[in-house]
């Protein structure tokens, strides 16, 4: 009788057999089998006979299997031996051989993996941890090596680079002022070097790094890149070298950061390209191109109007939450032209040029309310958002880049010039007015209504009108130069009517108030450049000494009220004699404000305007003589 759970079979492995790691089962004696001899005595003869029969059948089976089943090793040998002509065709045999060797390889790999796994299991936690760490660092190293190999760029002729080392003023008092500006630059740079190095910006009071959402959560050394060309022009070569070294070793764009396409373009790409043209150092060009490639996914929208922001790692783009109906911003997607044309020139890649020309073509086809360009355009539908028009924030540099596209093309891009002229005409008709006190101002157009308010940002337009005077239609050069002078005067008034002699963020021309801020949250000054920028252009075109005088007043006020031991800070209220600081040293203070001041106290042979065009962040790019060269992709566009 069988006891439940007992094992009597010698053919079938019993429960409880050992299962080795290889997966094959080795039959063992079960407790039942161990008790077999005890039962034997009680078996009858017939039963013994049956048992014997079974045993002999089993032995026969084993014998048969041994001799008649195909021998794998022989099989293998037969493949390597020459085959008779009537055998399978050679190709079939090759395939079988391949299959066989693949199987062998898989088996060897499996065995190796098994062996490694066994060894790993024997290791202690710490040993494993150390091993993981070593492997990780190896991967990082390999990645770095891969990144370091710069993509070869086609050799292109270097455009004429003139006037980068000149500018010494002859007058001693002017020279003294210029030296003072250089000293301010050094203080701003040294403070950032000491307390904020590698961060985007500096908190000069807290004496640590600072960043805002325009740079995502990155640490991309925005101040270094933005300041490079100013350092170069000012002859601060050790500082320039220091910045270059940081860029070579640390500037990396494979970061998971959602950045503003516009800001990265004007500060980083503009800054790197200018540093390249001034110094001739290839690294700047290579970095500019690497970064530009990361911006391209922002253009993957239904209309080709780019998103405001893009994640540098994933390439996913989106718009600012505050922008009207999911719109992109005119001053953002309209301020890419200069840098992108240079990128196509330097790389031979038509994509950059085509992207910006596509934007231009799309805008040209659209209806414009009263001939004005609204600040908002939806990149999904291609329709305008709210009908707000501004020459200040949200609109400003779109107009600037139309004019500068024409100048940068050696005045061959007449389409850009015409678009600029038409836009400026509509602006003059609808937005520019004279106050009761005789101040010319540029207001903001909101749904068919003129708001009599002007932003500090709008003050750049004085310089733009002066720069565009030459070449304007109907011989109106004098008119536009005059308009530039009037805007410069109004903006100077906005400075002069404060306690600190620094301009507020926005000022009104309403109910008896002229060129002064009314709301508390418009009284701040954050080291912005626009007013000084206009003084410089006006100085270059008129040489009226009042512009140097006004520039010097501003420089002194900045040094007096914004300078702290850890750098320069913005102030929260320019009407208060006891202002509080905002504790930010903006990167554009080094890129623009101090550069325009330095240029103002230099002679005109430093960066002559016939050869250089400054981008909206004051980064100079050389004029490209497009009459003598064809940009890749430009033919297809025409
Ligand atoms: C700069 O980043 C650029 O000039 C931009 O066009 C708008 N304004 C800031 C400085 O105020």
Coordinates of C-alpha atoms and ligand atoms in Angstrom, one line a residue:
X1 CA 0.0 0.0 0.0
X2 CA 1.2 3.4 -0.8
X3 CA 1.6 5.9 1.9
X4 CA 0.4 9.3 0.8
X5 CA 3.3 11.3 -0.3
X6 CA 5.6 8.4 -0.7
X7 CA 7.7 8.2 -3.8
X8 CA 8.1 4.9 -5.6
X9 CA 9.0 5.9 -9.1
X10 CA 12.6 5.6 -10.2
X11 CA 11.8 7.0 -13.6
X12 CA 10.1 10.2 -12.5
X13 CA 12.0 12.6 -10.2
X14 CA 10.3 13.0 -6.9
X15 CA 9.1 16.1 -5.1
X16 CA 12.0 17.3 -3.1
X17 CA 14.6 16.7 -5.8
X18 CA 17.3 19.2 -5.9
X19 CA 17.0 21.8 -8.6
X20 CA 20.5 23.0 -9.5
X21 CA 21.1 26.5 -10.9
X22 CA 21.5 25.0 -14.4
X23 CA 17.8 24.0 -14.4
X24 CA 18.4 20.3 -14.9
X25 CA 16.8 18.0 -12.4
X26 CA 18.9 15.4 -10.5
X27 CA 16.7 12.6 -9.2
X28 CA 17.5 11.7 -5.5
X29 CA 16.3 9.1 -3.2
X30 CA 13.2 10.1 -1.6
X31 CA 12.2 8.9 1.9
X32 CA 9.9 6.4 0.1
X33 CA 12.7 5.1 -2.1
X34 CA 14.8 4.6 1.0
X35 CA 12.2 2.3 2.4
X36 CA 12.1 0.2 -0.8
X37 CA 14.2 -2.8 0.5
X38 CA 11.8 -3.2 3.4
X39 CA 8.9 -3.8 1.1
X40 CA 10.8 -6.1 -1.2
X41 CA 10.6 -9.1 1.2
X42 CA 6.8 -9.0 1.0
X43 CA 6.6 -9.0 -2.9
X44 CA 5.3 -12.1 -4.7
X45 CA 7.2 -13.8 -7.6
X46 CA 4.8 -12.4 -10.3
X47 CA 5.2 -9.0 -9.0
X48 CA 9.0 -9.4 -9.0
X49 CA 8.7 -10.5 -12.7
X50 CA 6.7 -7.4 -13.6
X51 CA 9.2 -5.2 -11.9
X52 CA 12.0 -7.0 -13.7
X53 CA 10.2 -6.4 -17.0
X54 CA 9.8 -2.7 -16.3
X55 CA 13.5 -2.5 -15.4
X56 CA 14.6 -4.2 -18.5
X57 CA 12.4 -2.0 -20.7
X58 CA 14.0 1.0 -19.0
X59 CA 17.5 -0.2 -19.7
X60 CA 16.5 -0.9 -23.4
X61 CA 15.2 2.6 -23.7
X62 CA 18.4 4.1 -22.3
X63 CA 20.5 1.9 -24.6
X64 CA 18.4 3.0 -27.6
X65 CA 18.6 6.6 -26.7
X66 CA 22.4 6.4 -26.4
X67 CA 22.9 4.9 -29.8
X68 CA 20.1 6.3 -32.0
X69 CA 19.4 9.8 -30.9
X70 CA 21.3 12.4 -33.1
X71 CA 24.7 13.4 -31.7
X72 CA 25.0 17.1 -31.5
X73 CA 28.7 17.2 -31.7
X74 CA 28.7 15.1 -34.9
X75 CA 26.0 17.3 -36.3
X76 CA 28.3 20.3 -35.7
X77 CA 31.2 18.5 -37.3
X78 CA 29.2 17.7 -40.4
X79 CA 28.7 21.4 -41.0
X80 CA 32.4 22.2 -41.2
X81 CA 33.1 19.2 -43.5
X82 CA 32.9 19.8 -47.2
X83 CA 29.4 18.9 -48.4
X84 CA 28.5 16.7 -51.3
X85 CA 27.1 18.5 -54.4
X86 CA 23.6 17.3 -53.9
X87 CA 23.5 18.7 -50.3
X88 CA 21.6 21.9 -49.2
X89 CA 22.8 25.0 -51.2
X90 CA 25.8 26.8 -49.6
X91 CA 23.7 29.8 -48.5
X92 CA 21.5 27.5 -46.4
X93 CA 24.5 26.0 -44.8
X94 CA 26.0 29.3 -44.0
X95 CA 22.8 30.4 -42.4
X96 CA 22.8 27.3 -40.2
X97 CA 26.4 27.9 -39.2
X98 CA 25.6 31.5 -38.3
X99 CA 22.6 30.3 -36.3
X100 CA 24.8 27.8 -34.5
X101 CA 27.5 30.2 -33.7
X102 CA 24.9 32.7 -32.5
X103 CA 23.5 30.1 -30.2
X104 CA 27.0 29.3 -28.9
X105 CA 27.6 33.0 -28.2
X106 CA 24.3 33.3 -26.4
X107 CA 25.1 30.3 -24.2
X108 CA 28.6 31.7 -23.4
X109 CA 27.1 35.1 -22.6
X110 CA 24.5 33.5 -20.3
X111 CA 27.1 31.5 -18.6
X112 CA 29.3 34.6 -18.1
X113 CA 26.3 36.6 -16.8
X114 CA 25.5 33.8 -14.4
X115 CA 29.0 33.7 -13.2
X116 CA 29.1 37.5 -12.7
X117 CA 25.8 37.4 -10.9
X118 CA 27.1 34.7 -8.6
X119 CA 30.3 36.7 -7.9
X120 CA 28.2 39.8 -7.3
X121 CA 26.1 38.0 -4.7
X122 CA 29.2 37.0 -2.9
X123 CA 30.3 40.7 -2.6
X124 CA 29.6 42.9 0.4
X125 CA 27.4 46.0 0.2
X126 CA 30.3 48.4 0.3
X127 CA 32.1 46.6 -2.4
X128 CA 29.0 46.7 -4.6
X129 CA 28.5 50.4 -3.9
X130 CA 32.1 51.2 -4.8
X131 CA 31.8 49.3 -8.0
X132 CA 28.6 51.1 -9.0
X133 CA 30.3 54.4 -8.3
X134 CA 33.3 53.5 -10.5
X135 CA 31.0 52.5 -13.3
X136 CA 29.0 55.7 -12.9
X137 CA 32.1 57.9 -13.1
X138 CA 33.2 56.0 -16.2
X139 CA 29.9 56.7 -17.9
X140 CA 30.1 60.4 -17.0
X141 CA 33.7 60.6 -18.3
X142 CA 32.8 58.9 -21.5
X143 CA 29.9 61.3 -22.0
X144 CA 32.2 64.3 -21.4
X145 CA 34.7 63.0 -23.9
X146 CA 32.0 62.6 -26.4
X147 CA 30.8 66.1 -25.8
X148 CA 34.2 67.6 -26.0
X149 CA 34.6 66.5 -29.6
X150 CA 33.4 69.7 -31.3
X151 CA 31.4 69.3 -34.5
X152 CA 33.6 70.5 -37.4
X153 CA 32.3 73.7 -38.8
X154 CA 32.9 74.7 -42.4
X155 CA 35.6 77.4 -42.7
X156 CA 34.1 80.7 -43.7
X157 CA 35.8 84.0 -44.3
X158 CA 36.0 86.1 -41.1
X159 CA 34.0 89.3 -41.8
X160 CA 36.0 92.5 -41.5
X161 CA 36.7 93.1 -37.8
X162 CA 37.6 96.7 -37.3
X163 CA 38.0 99.1 -34.5
X164 CA 38.0 96.6 -31.6
X165 CA 41.2 97.9 -30.0
X166 CA 40.7 101.6 -30.5
X167 CA 38.8 104.4 -28.9
X168 CA 41.3 106.2 -26.7
X169 CA 39.8 109.7 -26.2
X170 CA 42.2 112.6 -26.6
X171 CA 40.6 114.8 -24.0
X172 CA 42.1 114.0 -20.5
X173 CA 38.7 114.7 -18.7
X174 CA 36.9 112.3 -21.1
X175 CA 39.7 109.7 -20.5
X176 CA 39.3 110.1 -16.8
X177 CA 35.6 109.4 -17.1
X178 CA 36.2 106.4 -19.3
X179 CA 38.7 105.0 -16.7
X180 CA 36.0 105.4 -14.1
X181 CA 33.6 103.3 -16.1
X182 CA 36.2 100.6 -16.5
X183 CA 36.8 100.7 -12.8
X184 CA 33.0 100.2 -12.3
X185 CA 33.1 97.2 -14.7
X186 CA 35.9 95.7 -12.7
X187 CA 34.1 96.1 -9.4
X188 CA 31.0 94.4 -10.9
X189 CA 33.0 91.6 -12.5
X190 CA 35.3 91.0 -9.5
X191 CA 32.3 90.9 -7.1
X192 CA 30.5 88.4 -9.3
X193 CA 33.8 86.4 -9.7
X194 CA 34.1 86.3 -5.9
X195 CA 30.6 85.6 -4.8
X196 CA 28.5 84.4 -7.8
X197 CA 31.0 82.6 -10.1
X198 CA 29.2 80.2 -12.4
X199 CA 25.7 81.3 -11.3
X200 CA 23.7 83.3 -13.7
X201 CA 23.7 86.5 -11.8
X202 CA 24.8 87.9 -8.4
X203 CA 23.1 89.0 -5.2
X204 CA 25.5 91.8 -4.3
X205 CA 24.2 92.2 -0.7
X206 CA 23.7 88.6 0.2
X207 CA 26.9 88.0 -1.6
X208 CA 25.8 84.9 -3.4
X209 CA 24.6 83.6 -6.8
X210 CA 21.2 84.5 -8.2
X211 CA 19.0 83.3 -11.0
X212 CA 15.5 83.9 -12.4
X213 CA 13.1 81.9 -14.4
X214 CA 14.3 83.1 -17.8
X215 CA 17.3 80.8 -17.3
X216 CA 15.3 77.9 -15.8
X217 CA 17.0 76.2 -12.9
X218 CA 20.3 76.3 -14.7
X219 CA 23.7 77.6 -13.6
X220 CA 25.0 78.7 -17.0
X221 CA 27.1 81.6 -16.0
X222 CA 24.9 84.2 -17.8
X223 CA 27.0 87.1 -16.4
X224 CA 30.2 85.6 -17.7
X225 CA 28.8 85.2 -21.3
X226 CA 27.0 88.6 -21.2
X227 CA 30.1 90.4 -20.0
X228 CA 32.8 88.9 -22.2
X229 CA 32.7 91.5 -25.1
X230 CA 32.6 94.4 -22.7
X231 CA 35.7 93.1 -20.9
X232 CA 37.4 92.7 -24.3
X233 CA 36.6 96.2 -25.4
X234 CA 37.7 97.7 -22.1
X235 CA 41.0 95.9 -22.3
X236 CA 40.3 93.8 -19.3
X237 CA 42.1 90.8 -20.8
X238 CA 42.9 88.8 -17.7
X239 CA 39.2 88.9 -16.8
X240 CA 38.3 87.9 -20.3
X241 CA 40.7 84.9 -20.2
X242 CA 39.2 83.8 -16.9
X243 CA 35.7 83.9 -18.4
X244 CA 36.9 82.0 -21.5
X245 CA 38.4 79.3 -19.3
X246 CA 35.1 78.9 -17.4
X247 CA 33.2 78.6 -20.6
X248 CA 35.7 76.0 -22.0
X249 CA 35.5 73.9 -18.9
X250 CA 32.0 74.4 -17.6
X251 CA 29.5 75.8 -20.0
X252 CA 27.2 72.9 -20.8
X253 CA 23.8 73.1 -22.4
X254 CA 22.6 69.5 -21.8
X255 CA 20.8 70.6 -18.7
X256 CA 17.2 69.9 -17.7
X257 CA 16.3 73.6 -17.7
X258 CA 13.3 75.4 -19.2
X259 CA 14.8 78.6 -20.6
X260 CA 13.5 81.7 -22.4
X261 CA 14.3 81.3 -26.1
X262 CA 14.6 85.1 -26.5
X263 CA 16.8 85.7 -23.5
X264 CA 19.1 82.8 -24.3
X265 CA 19.4 84.0 -27.9
X266 CA 20.2 87.7 -27.1
X267 CA 22.4 87.1 -24.1
X268 CA 24.1 83.8 -24.8
X269 CA 24.1 83.3 -28.5
X270 CA 24.7 87.0 -29.1
X271 CA 27.3 87.2 -26.3
X272 CA 29.2 84.1 -27.6
X273 CA 29.1 85.2 -31.2
X274 CA 30.4 88.7 -30.3
X275 CA 33.2 87.2 -28.2
X276 CA 34.1 85.0 -31.2
X277 CA 34.2 87.9 -33.6
X278 CA 36.2 90.1 -31.3
X279 CA 38.7 87.6 -30.1
X280 CA 38.8 85.0 -32.9
X281 CA 38.6 82.2 -30.3
X282 CA 36.9 79.2 -31.9
X283 CA 35.4 77.9 -28.6
X284 CA 32.9 80.7 -28.5
X285 CA 31.6 79.9 -32.0
X286 CA 31.4 76.2 -31.2
X287 CA 29.4 76.9 -28.0
X288 CA 27.1 79.3 -29.7
X289 CA 26.2 76.6 -32.3
X290 CA 25.8 73.9 -29.7
X291 CA 23.3 76.1 -27.9
X292 CA 21.5 77.2 -31.0
X293 CA 20.8 73.6 -31.9
X294 CA 19.1 73.2 -28.5
X295 CA 16.8 76.1 -29.3
X296 CA 15.6 74.7 -32.6
X297 CA 12.9 72.4 -31.2
X298 CA 11.1 75.6 -29.9
X299 CA 10.1 76.2 -33.5
X300 CA 8.1 72.9 -33.7
X301 CA 4.7 74.6 -33.6
X302 CA 1.8 74.4 -36.0
X303 CA 2.8 77.8 -37.4
X304 CA 6.5 77.9 -37.0
X305 CA 6.2 80.8 -34.6
X306 CA 8.4 79.6 -31.7
X307 CA 7.4 78.9 -28.1
X308 CA 8.6 81.4 -25.5
X309 CA 10.3 78.7 -23.5
X310 CA 12.1 75.5 -24.3
X311 CA 13.5 72.7 -22.2
X312 CA 17.1 72.4 -23.3
X313 CA 17.2 68.7 -22.6
X314 CA 13.8 67.4 -23.8
X315 CA 13.2 70.1 -26.4
X316 CA 9.6 70.5 -25.1
X317 CA 8.4 74.1 -25.6
X318 CA 5.5 76.1 -24.1
X319 CA 4.4 79.7 -23.6
X320 CA 4.3 82.0 -20.6
X321 CA 1.2 81.4 -18.5
X322 CA 0.5 85.2 -18.4
X323 CA 0.6 85.8 -22.1
X324 CA -2.8 86.5 -23.8
X325 CA -4.6 83.3 -24.9
X326 CA -1.5 81.1 -25.0
X327 CA 0.3 83.6 -27.3
X328 CA 4.0 84.0 -28.1
X329 CA 5.4 87.5 -27.7
X330 CA 6.3 89.8 -30.6
X331 CA 9.5 91.1 -29.0
X332 CA 10.6 87.5 -28.4
X333 CA 9.9 85.7 -31.6
X334 CA 10.8 88.9 -33.5
X335 CA 14.2 89.2 -31.9
X336 CA 16.1 86.3 -33.4
X337 CA 17.0 87.5 -36.8
X338 CA 20.5 88.9 -36.3
X339 CA 21.9 86.0 -34.4
X340 CA 20.2 83.4 -36.6
X341 CA 21.6 84.9 -39.8
X342 CA 25.1 84.8 -38.3
X343 CA 24.5 81.2 -37.3
X344 CA 23.7 80.2 -40.9
X345 CA 26.7 82.1 -42.1
X346 CA 29.0 80.4 -39.7
X347 CA 27.7 76.9 -39.9
X348 CA 26.4 76.6 -43.5
X349 CA 23.2 75.3 -42.0
X350 CA 20.2 77.0 -43.7
X351 CA 17.8 76.0 -40.9
X352 CA 18.5 79.2 -38.8
X353 CA 18.0 81.6 -41.7
X354 CA 14.9 79.8 -42.9
X355 CA 13.3 79.8 -39.5
X356 CA 13.5 83.6 -39.1
X357 CA 12.5 84.3 -42.7
X358 CA 9.5 82.1 -42.2
X359 CA 8.4 84.3 -39.2
X360 CA 8.9 87.4 -41.3
X361 CA 6.8 86.0 -44.2
X362 CA 4.1 84.9 -41.9
X363 CA 3.8 88.3 -40.3
X364 CA 3.8 90.0 -43.7
X365 CA 0.7 88.1 -44.7
X366 CA -1.3 89.1 -41.6
X367 CA -3.8 91.9 -41.2
X368 CA -2.5 94.6 -38.9
X369 CA -5.1 96.7 -36.9
X370 CA -4.4 100.3 -37.8
X371 CA -1.1 99.2 -39.4
X372 CA 0.2 98.2 -35.9
X373 CA 1.6 94.9 -34.8
X374 CA -0.1 93.5 -31.7
X375 CA 2.3 92.2 -29.0
X376 CA 0.6 88.7 -28.9
X377 CA 0.4 86.0 -31.6
X378 CA -0.9 82.5 -31.0
X379 CA 1.6 79.9 -32.4
X380 CA -1.1 77.3 -32.8
X381 CA -3.7 79.3 -34.7
X382 CA -1.6 82.0 -36.2
X383 CA -4.0 84.6 -34.9
X384 CA -3.3 87.8 -32.9
X385 CA -4.1 87.8 -29.2
X386 CA -5.1 91.0 -27.4
X387 CA -4.6 94.1 -29.6
X388 CA -1.9 95.7 -27.5
X389 CA 0.9 97.5 -29.2
X390 CA 4.1 98.7 -27.5
X391 CA 7.5 100.1 -28.4
X392 CA 8.5 99.1 -24.8
X393 CA 8.2 95.7 -23.2
X394 CA 6.7 93.0 -25.4
X395 CA 7.2 94.8 -28.6
X396 CA 10.5 96.8 -28.5
X397 CA 13.2 94.8 -30.1
X398 CA 11.0 93.5 -32.9
X399 CA 11.2 96.9 -34.5
X400 CA 14.9 97.2 -33.6
X401 CA 15.7 94.0 -35.4
X402 CA 13.9 95.0 -38.6
X403 CA 16.2 98.0 -38.8
X404 CA 19.3 96.1 -37.8
X405 CA 18.6 93.2 -40.2
X406 CA 18.8 95.8 -43.0
X407 CA 22.0 97.3 -41.5
X408 CA 23.6 94.0 -40.8
X409 CA 23.0 92.9 -44.5
X410 CA 25.0 95.9 -45.6
X411 CA 21.7 97.5 -46.5
X412 CA 20.8 94.8 -49.0
X413 CA 17.8 93.4 -47.0
X414 CA 15.5 96.0 -48.3
X415 CA 12.4 94.0 -47.4
X416 CA 13.4 94.4 -43.7
X417 CA 13.9 98.1 -44.2
X418 CA 10.5 98.6 -45.8
X419 CA 8.8 96.6 -43.0
X420 CA 10.6 98.8 -40.4
X421 CA 9.6 102.0 -42.2
X422 CA 5.9 101.0 -42.4
X423 CA 5.8 99.9 -38.8
X424 CA 7.4 103.2 -37.6
X425 CA 5.0 105.3 -39.6
X426 CA 2.0 103.6 -37.9
X427 CA 3.7 104.0 -34.5
X428 CA 4.2 107.7 -35.1
X429 CA 0.7 108.1 -36.2
X430 CA -1.0 106.3 -33.3
X431 CA 1.5 106.1 -30.4
X432 CA 3.7 109.2 -30.4
X433 CA 2.4 112.4 -28.8
X434 CA 3.6 115.6 -27.2
X435 CA 2.7 116.3 -23.6
X436 CA 1.3 119.7 -22.5
X437 CA 4.7 120.5 -21.2
X438 CA 6.2 119.8 -24.6
X439 CA 7.7 116.4 -24.0
X440 CA 7.5 113.9 -26.8
X441 CA 6.6 110.5 -25.5
X442 CA 5.7 107.1 -27.0
X443 CA 2.5 105.7 -25.4
X444 CA 1.0 102.2 -25.5
X445 CA -2.0 101.2 -27.6
X446 CA -4.6 99.1 -25.9
X447 CA -7.7 98.0 -27.8
X448 CA -8.0 101.2 -29.7
X449 CA -7.1 103.4 -26.8
X450 CA -3.8 105.3 -26.1
X451 CA -2.3 104.9 -22.7
X452 CA -0.2 107.9 -21.9
X453 CA 2.5 106.0 -20.2
X454 CA 6.1 105.3 -21.3
X455 CA 8.4 102.6 -20.0
X456 CA 12.1 102.8 -19.3
X457 CA 12.5 100.1 -21.9
X458 CA 10.8 102.3 -24.5
X459 CA 13.7 104.8 -24.2
X460 CA 15.9 102.7 -26.4
X461 CA 13.7 104.0 -29.3
X462 CA 15.5 107.4 -29.3
X463 CA 18.7 105.6 -30.4
X464 CA 16.8 103.4 -32.9
X465 CA 15.2 106.5 -34.6
X466 CA 18.6 108.1 -34.9
X467 CA 20.2 104.9 -36.2
X468 CA 17.4 104.5 -38.8
X469 CA 17.4 108.1 -39.9
X470 CA 19.9 107.6 -42.7
X471 CA 18.0 105.6 -45.4
X472 CA 14.5 106.6 -44.3
X473 CA 12.0 107.3 -47.1
X474 CA 11.0 110.7 -48.4
X475 CA 14.2 112.3 -47.2
X476 CA 13.0 112.2 -43.6
X477 CA 16.4 111.6 -42.1
X478 CA 16.4 115.0 -40.3
X479 CA 12.9 114.3 -38.9
X480 CA 13.9 110.9 -37.4
X481 CA 17.2 112.3 -35.9
X482 CA 15.0 115.1 -34.4
X483 CA 12.6 112.5 -33.1
X484 CA 15.5 110.5 -31.5
X485 CA 16.7 113.7 -29.8
X486 CA 13.2 114.4 -28.4
X487 CA 12.9 110.9 -27.0
X488 CA 16.4 111.3 -25.5
X489 CA 15.3 114.5 -23.9
X490 CA 12.1 113.1 -22.4
X491 CA 14.0 110.1 -21.0
X492 CA 16.6 112.4 -19.5
X493 CA 13.7 114.3 -17.8
X494 CA 12.4 111.0 -16.3
X495 CA 15.9 110.7 -14.6
X496 CA 16.2 114.4 -13.7
X497 CA 12.8 114.5 -12.0
X498 CA 13.8 111.9 -9.4
X499 CA 15.6 112.2 -6.1
X500 CA 18.4 109.7 -7.1
X501 CA 18.7 111.0 -10.7
X502 CA 18.0 107.5 -11.9
X503 CA 15.0 106.7 -14.1
X504 CA 11.9 104.8 -12.9
X505 CA 10.6 101.7 -14.7
X506 CA 7.6 103.6 -16.1
X507 CA 6.4 107.2 -16.2
X508 CA 3.1 109.0 -17.0
X509 CA 2.0 112.0 -19.0
X510 CA -1.3 112.4 -17.4
X511 CA -3.3 114.9 -15.3
X512 CA -0.5 117.4 -14.8
X513 CA 2.1 114.7 -14.2
X514 CA 4.9 114.5 -16.8
X515 CA 7.7 111.9 -17.0
X516 CA 7.2 110.7 -13.4
X517 CA 6.1 107.4 -12.0
X518 CA 2.8 107.3 -10.2
X519 CA 2.4 103.8 -9.0
X520 CA 4.7 102.5 -6.3
X521 CA 5.5 99.4 -8.3
X522 CA 6.8 101.5 -11.2
X523 CA 9.4 103.5 -9.2
X524 CA 12.2 101.0 -9.3
X525 CA 15.5 101.2 -11.3
X526 CA 17.2 97.8 -12.0
X527 CA 20.4 99.0 -13.6
X528 CA 18.7 99.1 -17.1
X529 CA 20.7 100.5 -20.1
X530 CA 18.1 101.9 -22.5
X531 CA 18.4 105.6 -21.7
X532 CA 22.2 105.5 -21.8
X533 CA 22.0 103.5 -25.0
X534 CA 20.1 106.3 -26.6
X535 CA 22.6 108.9 -25.3
X536 CA 25.4 107.0 -27.0
X537 CA 23.7 106.7 -30.4
X538 CA 22.7 110.4 -30.2
X539 CA 26.3 111.3 -29.3
X540 CA 27.6 109.3 -32.3
X541 CA 25.3 111.0 -34.7
X542 CA 25.4 114.6 -33.4
X543 CA 28.4 115.0 -31.1
X544 CA 26.3 117.2 -28.9
X545 CA 28.2 117.4 -25.6
X546 CA 24.9 117.3 -23.6
X547 CA 24.7 113.5 -24.2
X548 CA 28.1 112.9 -22.6
X549 CA 27.0 115.2 -19.8
X550 CA 23.7 113.2 -19.3
X551 CA 25.6 109.9 -19.5
X552 CA 28.0 111.1 -16.8
X553 CA 25.2 112.2 -14.5
X554 CA 23.7 108.7 -14.8
X555 CA 27.1 107.0 -14.2
X556 CA 27.7 109.0 -11.1
X557 CA 24.2 108.3 -9.8
X558 CA 24.7 104.6 -10.3
X559 CA 28.0 104.7 -8.6
X560 CA 26.6 106.7 -5.7
X561 CA 23.3 104.8 -5.1
X562 CA 23.6 101.4 -6.6
X563 CA 27.2 100.5 -5.6
X564 CA 27.7 98.3 -2.6
X565 CA 30.7 96.4 -1.4
X566 CA 29.5 93.2 -3.2
X567 CA 28.8 94.7 -6.6
X568 CA 25.9 96.9 -7.9
X569 CA 22.3 96.5 -7.0
X570 CA 19.0 97.8 -8.3
X571 CA 17.0 100.2 -6.1
X572 CA 13.3 100.0 -5.3
X573 CA 12.3 103.7 -5.3
X574 CA 14.2 106.4 -7.2
X575 CA 12.1 109.1 -5.5
X576 CA 13.3 108.1 -2.0
X577 CA 16.5 109.6 -0.6
X578 CA 16.8 106.5 1.5
X579 CA 16.2 103.7 -1.0
X580 CA 16.2 100.0 -0.4
X581 CA 18.1 97.6 -2.7
X582 CA 16.6 94.8 -4.8
X583 CA 19.8 92.8 -4.3
X584 CA 20.3 91.8 -7.9
X585 CA 23.2 92.7 -10.2
X586 CA 21.6 92.0 -13.6
X587 CA 23.8 90.5 -16.3
X588 CA 22.7 93.2 -18.7
X589 CA 24.4 95.8 -16.4
X590 CA 27.8 94.4 -17.5
X591 CA 26.7 93.6 -21.1
X592 CA 24.9 96.9 -21.9
X593 CA 24.8 99.7 -19.3
X594 CA 28.6 99.8 -18.6
X595 CA 29.4 99.1 -22.3
X596 CA 27.3 102.0 -23.6
X597 CA 28.8 104.3 -21.0
X598 CA 32.3 103.2 -22.0
X599 CA 31.5 103.7 -25.7
X600 CA 30.1 107.2 -24.8
X601 CA 33.5 108.2 -23.4
X602 CA 35.5 106.6 -26.2
X603 CA 36.4 108.1 -29.6
X604 CA 34.2 106.9 -32.5
X605 CA 36.9 104.6 -33.9
X606 CA 35.9 102.1 -31.3
X607 CA 33.4 99.8 -32.9
X608 CA 32.4 102.0 -35.9
X609 CA 28.7 101.7 -36.8
X610 CA 29.5 101.1 -40.5
X611 CA 31.1 97.8 -39.6
X612 CA 29.2 96.7 -36.4
X613 CA 25.6 96.3 -35.5
X614 CA 24.8 95.8 -31.8
X615 CA 22.2 93.3 -30.9
X616 CA 19.5 94.2 -28.4
X617 CA 21.8 93.1 -25.6
X618 CA 24.6 95.3 -26.9
X619 CA 26.6 92.5 -28.4
X620 CA 28.3 93.7 -31.5
X621 CA 28.0 91.5 -34.7
X622 CA 29.9 92.5 -37.8
X623 CA 28.1 93.6 -41.0
X624 CA 27.8 90.8 -43.5
X625 CA 28.4 91.9 -47.0
X626 CA 25.5 89.9 -48.4
X627 CA 25.8 91.4 -51.9
X628 CA 29.0 89.4 -52.3
X629 CA 27.9 86.2 -50.7
X630 CA 24.9 83.9 -50.6
X631 CA 23.6 82.5 -47.4
X632 CA 22.7 78.8 -47.6
X633 CA 18.9 78.6 -47.8
X634 CA 18.4 82.1 -49.0
X635 CA 17.8 81.1 -52.6
X636 CA 14.9 78.8 -51.7
X637 CA 13.3 81.7 -49.7
X638 CA 13.2 84.1 -52.6
Ligands
LIG1 C1 17.9 93.6 -22.1 O1 18.0 92.3 -21.8 C2 17.7 93.8 -23.5 O2 18.0 95.1 -23.9 C3 16.3 93.6 -24.0 O3 16.0 93.9 -25.3 C4 15.3 94.2 -23.1 N1 15.8 94.8 -21.9 C5 16.9 94.3 -21.2 C6 17.5 95.3 -20.3 O4 16.7 96.2 -19.8

